[in-house]
Amino acid sequence: MSQLLKSPKSSWLTSPTTRALGALVIVFVIGLIFNADGAFLKWGTHRDMLRAVSVYGLLACGMTLVIITGGIDLSVGSILGISAVSFSLFCIHFSWPFYIAIIVCLLIGLACGAASGLIISRFNIQPFIATLAMMVFARGLAKWISGGQKISTAVQQADGTYEYVPEPAVFNFINSKILWDNISVVTVIFLVCLLITAILLAKLRLGRYLYAIGGNEEAARLSGVPVNAIKVLAYAMSGLFCAVAGICQASQELQGDPEAGFTYELSAIAMVVIGGTTLRGGRGGIGLTLLGVLIIGYLEKILSINAVGEDKRLMLTGAIIVGAVLLQKTKK
Amino acid sequence: MASPLDQNATSCLLNMQNIFKSFGSVDVLMDVNFDLYPGEVHILAGENGAGKSTLIKILGGVYTDGSGSMVVNDKEVDFKSVQDATSAGISIIHQELSLIGPLSVWENIFLGKEKSSYQWLDKSHMVDYSRKILEKFDLDINPKRAVDEFSIGIQQMIEIAKALAFNARIIVMDEPTSALTEPEVKKLFKIIEQLKEQGCGIVYITHKMEEIYSIADRITVLRDGQYIGTETAENLPSEKLIQWMVGRELDQQFPRHAPHVGDTGLQVTDLFVPGTATNPAPRVNHVSFSVKAGEILGIAGLQGSGNSELLNGIFGTYGKSAKGSIKIDGAEYIPDSPAASIQRGLALLTNDRKTNGLVMDLNIIENATLASLPAYSRRLWLKPAAESKAAKDITKSLRLKAESLYQYVDALSGGNQQKVVMAKWILTHPKVLLLDEPTRGVDIGAKHEIYELMNQWTKDGIAIVLITSEMPELLAMSDRIIVMHRGQVTAEFDRDNATQEKILTAALGERKTA
């Protein structure tokens, strides 16, 4: 058996895709066994799971781009927060048309990400530090914009009383399900962003440069790759996906919470790493991240339909992250 | 003292018999024999991929699943770990530095062997001992300083000192001189003499012919995992040795053709590269020279002479901190970024393909097209078919050997890795090729192919600037040679009147007057 594993022909057996897929299958089988009186066998359960992971998945898309360059983005949760607050503010208080609100939110996310990227590449500061700073700054910005309040449909009037305004239609649309209630709009948005990331990584020159920078930044620079610009772009793309996630989050909660997205960066990183993209950079891909998203999503869902308490859920999730990463380390 | 080759007089230090080892279904060692006597230098020779490193790793306890018998000091051994090998008196100096940069010299020397009383480190004892060891090597450095404050050459010497600090009797040196300057090499050879007198046995791996014959007592040759033979150095002249190694006769070791010199290809005027924070002396101090199309200009110089920095300065590696002007085919510009230099027809093959030449996480095709990717894309979109065709054609013309072009480059041998880097640069259609140690860590067969390629490129009108630490290579391949010392040019020679002595004199700083 060890003979077989060592021979080059069996390399697909040890490839990260096979491993992540294997882990997903195991989780899925567990779900089939502990199916909570058939709850796991209903499409609605899967649809709800997909809906629940979509916001995290959006963050994981950007995180994948950044991690492939050998960096990390700790600011994703905070940028989500700014975006959620701004979107609510624009739609509910300013009554802007939804498309303008969306565009401005995307630009805010893009700008935050680009700022991290510029600090990292221009001043040669470690991504961990630069995005940690952005994480703190953006959270502050979200609280400042919102005045520390949740931006909801209860709008304070001039005389100090609150009056409920109707929910903006765009909130309801994003929060709805389509195809005869079979799939959530947020899931569709996530899948579209996933596809964009996949194309970017596999088909565009930019994608090749991301891998090259993560693999060997100095070799890439000496080969004429515009390293600094590409890095800024990677963080800007991450910021953009965070803004999309923030819009989805605001729509789902029907409000803009300045605390939205708190600690989400850790889930996003976990999803990328469980998928098999290495934190070292240079290897991995968005397909792996999708598998990571599904593994965590199913795990949470199975635990929740079986009414496992949050305490045990967190402990189990922690253990499983270690297990999944160990599984990938066995490759020499 | 008994002659080291009088094998009956002294007992054998090491005897490895019928060694087999395979990785999966691939046999890498097939019935290999190797022995070592006290007081001898035994060269282990062979092309890259011949199995030398594998054999050394079995000896060092890194690979524990080889078969065959191994006798150390008349005792049959079966190493289960590196520690087993170390305690049997085996010390290996690996090709890649194994020092921990931020730790001090003494901490590195004593790593894993710390002296302590009740968990408290006995620092003063270890520092003193380290200083004594370093003095043995004429290394006048403070053992309390961090290793990465020193040059690569010094670090290599520290590595050697570390390996010899604890009375090993079987010492393996795997290309120990690849980062050393001439004087440091001399120092190392002196130490090897001392070790021989103390009764140590030395297994020595090198690709440099001149080195083999200056220190070898016996030579064992491996080829494709097979044992070819063992012979004393006197009885194995270099032609025969090469024949053993490559399995065929090379018609000519250095086949430089007559140059087809054209117009001036590259003109460098007053290039200046400032010093670093740790060493403020300018790395390149107002250097001017020119190379013609079709010409190979050799740049000689010892470690730290600034010759490598000169090439990097021309190429724009140092960004805006380098000053001076470059003319390529008459068009003038200031070298401020690699990207701009590539566009103007410059290509730099760096002296360390692992650190800054290849991206190990990309496959052969992706590495080959990395510097010319815009040519293989339409707007932002890659054209995979055009890309793989270009890579296929160029790697075929460079005679690159690989199972598949989709394999990661880290699985390739040194020579083939170097060809991938060359493919990358040739695909940029350069007018000027800057080659910094193009044959470092490359086996003899591949070296020969690289020389032939250089002939071909100059015939195609490319101007080549060549740096190599192998003097015979420099003398044979260069049409003209300039010599650098402390960032300045100290001499220039034509092919016909350059000799090893003249170059070394100039490299040591003697200015040629008139």
PDB file of C-alpha atoms in Angstrom, chain A residues 3 6-7 199 202-205 208-209 211-212 214-216 218-225 280-283, chain B residues 24 315 317 338-339 342 350 354-356 358-361 366 371 373-374 377 379-382 387 408 424-425:
ATOM      1  CA  GLN A   3       4.389   1.386  -2.330  1.00  0.00           C
ATOM      2  CA  LYS A   6       4.655   6.660  -3.241  1.00  0.00           C
ATOM      3  CA  SER A   7       4.564   5.972  -6.949  1.00  0.00           C
ATOM      4  CA  ILE A 199     -12.115  32.708 -14.057  1.00  0.00           C
ATOM      5  CA  ALA A 202      -7.488  30.148 -14.088  1.00  0.00           C
ATOM      6  CA  LYS A 203      -8.022  32.173 -17.226  1.00  0.00           C
ATOM      7  CA  LEU A 204      -6.564  35.624 -16.690  1.00  0.00           C
ATOM      8  CA  ARG A 205      -2.960  36.758 -16.658  1.00  0.00           C
ATOM      9  CA  ARG A 208      -1.031  33.522 -13.013  1.00  0.00           C
ATOM     10  CA  TYR A 209       0.724  36.502 -11.486  1.00  0.00           C
ATOM     11  CA  TYR A 211       0.323  32.377  -8.023  1.00  0.00           C
ATOM     12  CA  ALA A 212       3.776  33.502  -9.148  1.00  0.00           C
ATOM     13  CA  GLY A 214       2.851  33.684  -3.758  1.00  0.00           C
ATOM     14  CA  GLY A 215       5.316  31.087  -5.006  1.00  0.00           C
ATOM     15  CA  ASN A 216       8.368  33.332  -5.252  1.00  0.00           C
ATOM     16  CA  GLU A 218      11.457  37.986  -5.950  1.00  0.00           C
ATOM     17  CA  ALA A 219      11.579  35.654  -8.962  1.00  0.00           C
ATOM     18  CA  ALA A 220       8.280  37.161 -10.122  1.00  0.00           C
ATOM     19  CA  ARG A 221       9.589  40.711  -9.746  1.00  0.00           C
ATOM     20  CA  LEU A 222      12.778  39.872 -11.637  1.00  0.00           C
ATOM     21  CA  SER A 223      10.620  38.375 -14.396  1.00  0.00           C
ATOM     22  CA  GLY A 224       8.953  41.731 -14.877  1.00  0.00           C
ATOM     23  CA  VAL A 225       5.723  40.953 -13.015  1.00  0.00           C
ATOM     24  CA  ARG A 280       2.380  29.861   2.561  1.00  0.00           C
ATOM     25  CA  GLY A 281       0.972  30.995  -0.774  1.00  0.00           C
ATOM     26  CA  GLY A 282       1.549  29.873  -4.344  1.00  0.00           C
ATOM     27  CA  ARG A 283      -0.720  26.859  -4.366  1.00  0.00           C
TER      28      ARG A 283
ATOM     29  CA  GLY B  24       8.371   3.777  -5.004  1.00  0.00           C
ATOM     30  CA  PHE B 315      18.993  44.907 -14.947  1.00  0.00           C
ATOM     31  CA  THR B 317      17.005  44.904  -9.613  1.00  0.00           C
ATOM     32  CA  PRO B 338      13.334  44.699 -14.130  1.00  0.00           C
ATOM     33  CA  ALA B 339      10.073  45.121 -16.052  1.00  0.00           C
ATOM     34  CA  ILE B 342      12.990  43.200 -20.030  1.00  0.00           C
ATOM     35  CA  THR B 350      20.410  35.144 -11.529  1.00  0.00           C
ATOM     36  CA  LYS B 354      15.948  28.574  -6.197  1.00  0.00           C
ATOM     37  CA  THR B 355      15.817  31.940  -4.447  1.00  0.00           C
ATOM     38  CA  ASN B 356      14.971  34.218  -7.327  1.00  0.00           C
ATOM     39  CA  LEU B 358      12.157  29.818 -10.483  1.00  0.00           C
ATOM     40  CA  VAL B 359       8.710  29.717  -8.949  1.00  0.00           C
ATOM     41  CA  MET B 360       8.662  26.192  -7.534  1.00  0.00           C
ATOM     42  CA  ASP B 361       4.865  26.206  -7.210  1.00  0.00           C
ATOM     43  CA  GLU B 366       4.152  28.581 -16.404  1.00  0.00           C
ATOM     44  CA  ALA B 371       8.564  36.887 -18.189  1.00  0.00           C
ATOM     45  CA  LEU B 373       3.200  36.423 -20.545  1.00  0.00           C
ATOM     46  CA  PRO B 374       1.688  39.446 -22.350  1.00  0.00           C
ATOM     47  CA  SER B 377      -2.465  36.568 -23.784  1.00  0.00           C
ATOM     48  CA  ARG B 379      -5.858  41.596 -23.388  1.00  0.00           C
ATOM     49  CA  LEU B 380      -6.310  40.104 -19.911  1.00  0.00           C
ATOM     50  CA  TRP B 381      -7.026  36.544 -21.068  1.00  0.00           C
ATOM     51  CA  LEU B 382      -4.363  33.877 -21.268  1.00  0.00           C
ATOM     52  CA  GLU B 387       1.591  29.311 -24.222  1.00  0.00           C
ATOM     53  CA  TYR B 408       6.328  21.293 -11.000  1.00  0.00           C
ATOM     54  CA  LYS B 424      12.050  31.878 -19.686  1.00  0.00           C
ATOM     55  CA  TRP B 425      14.629  34.406 -20.771  1.00  0.00           C
TER      56      TRP B 425
END
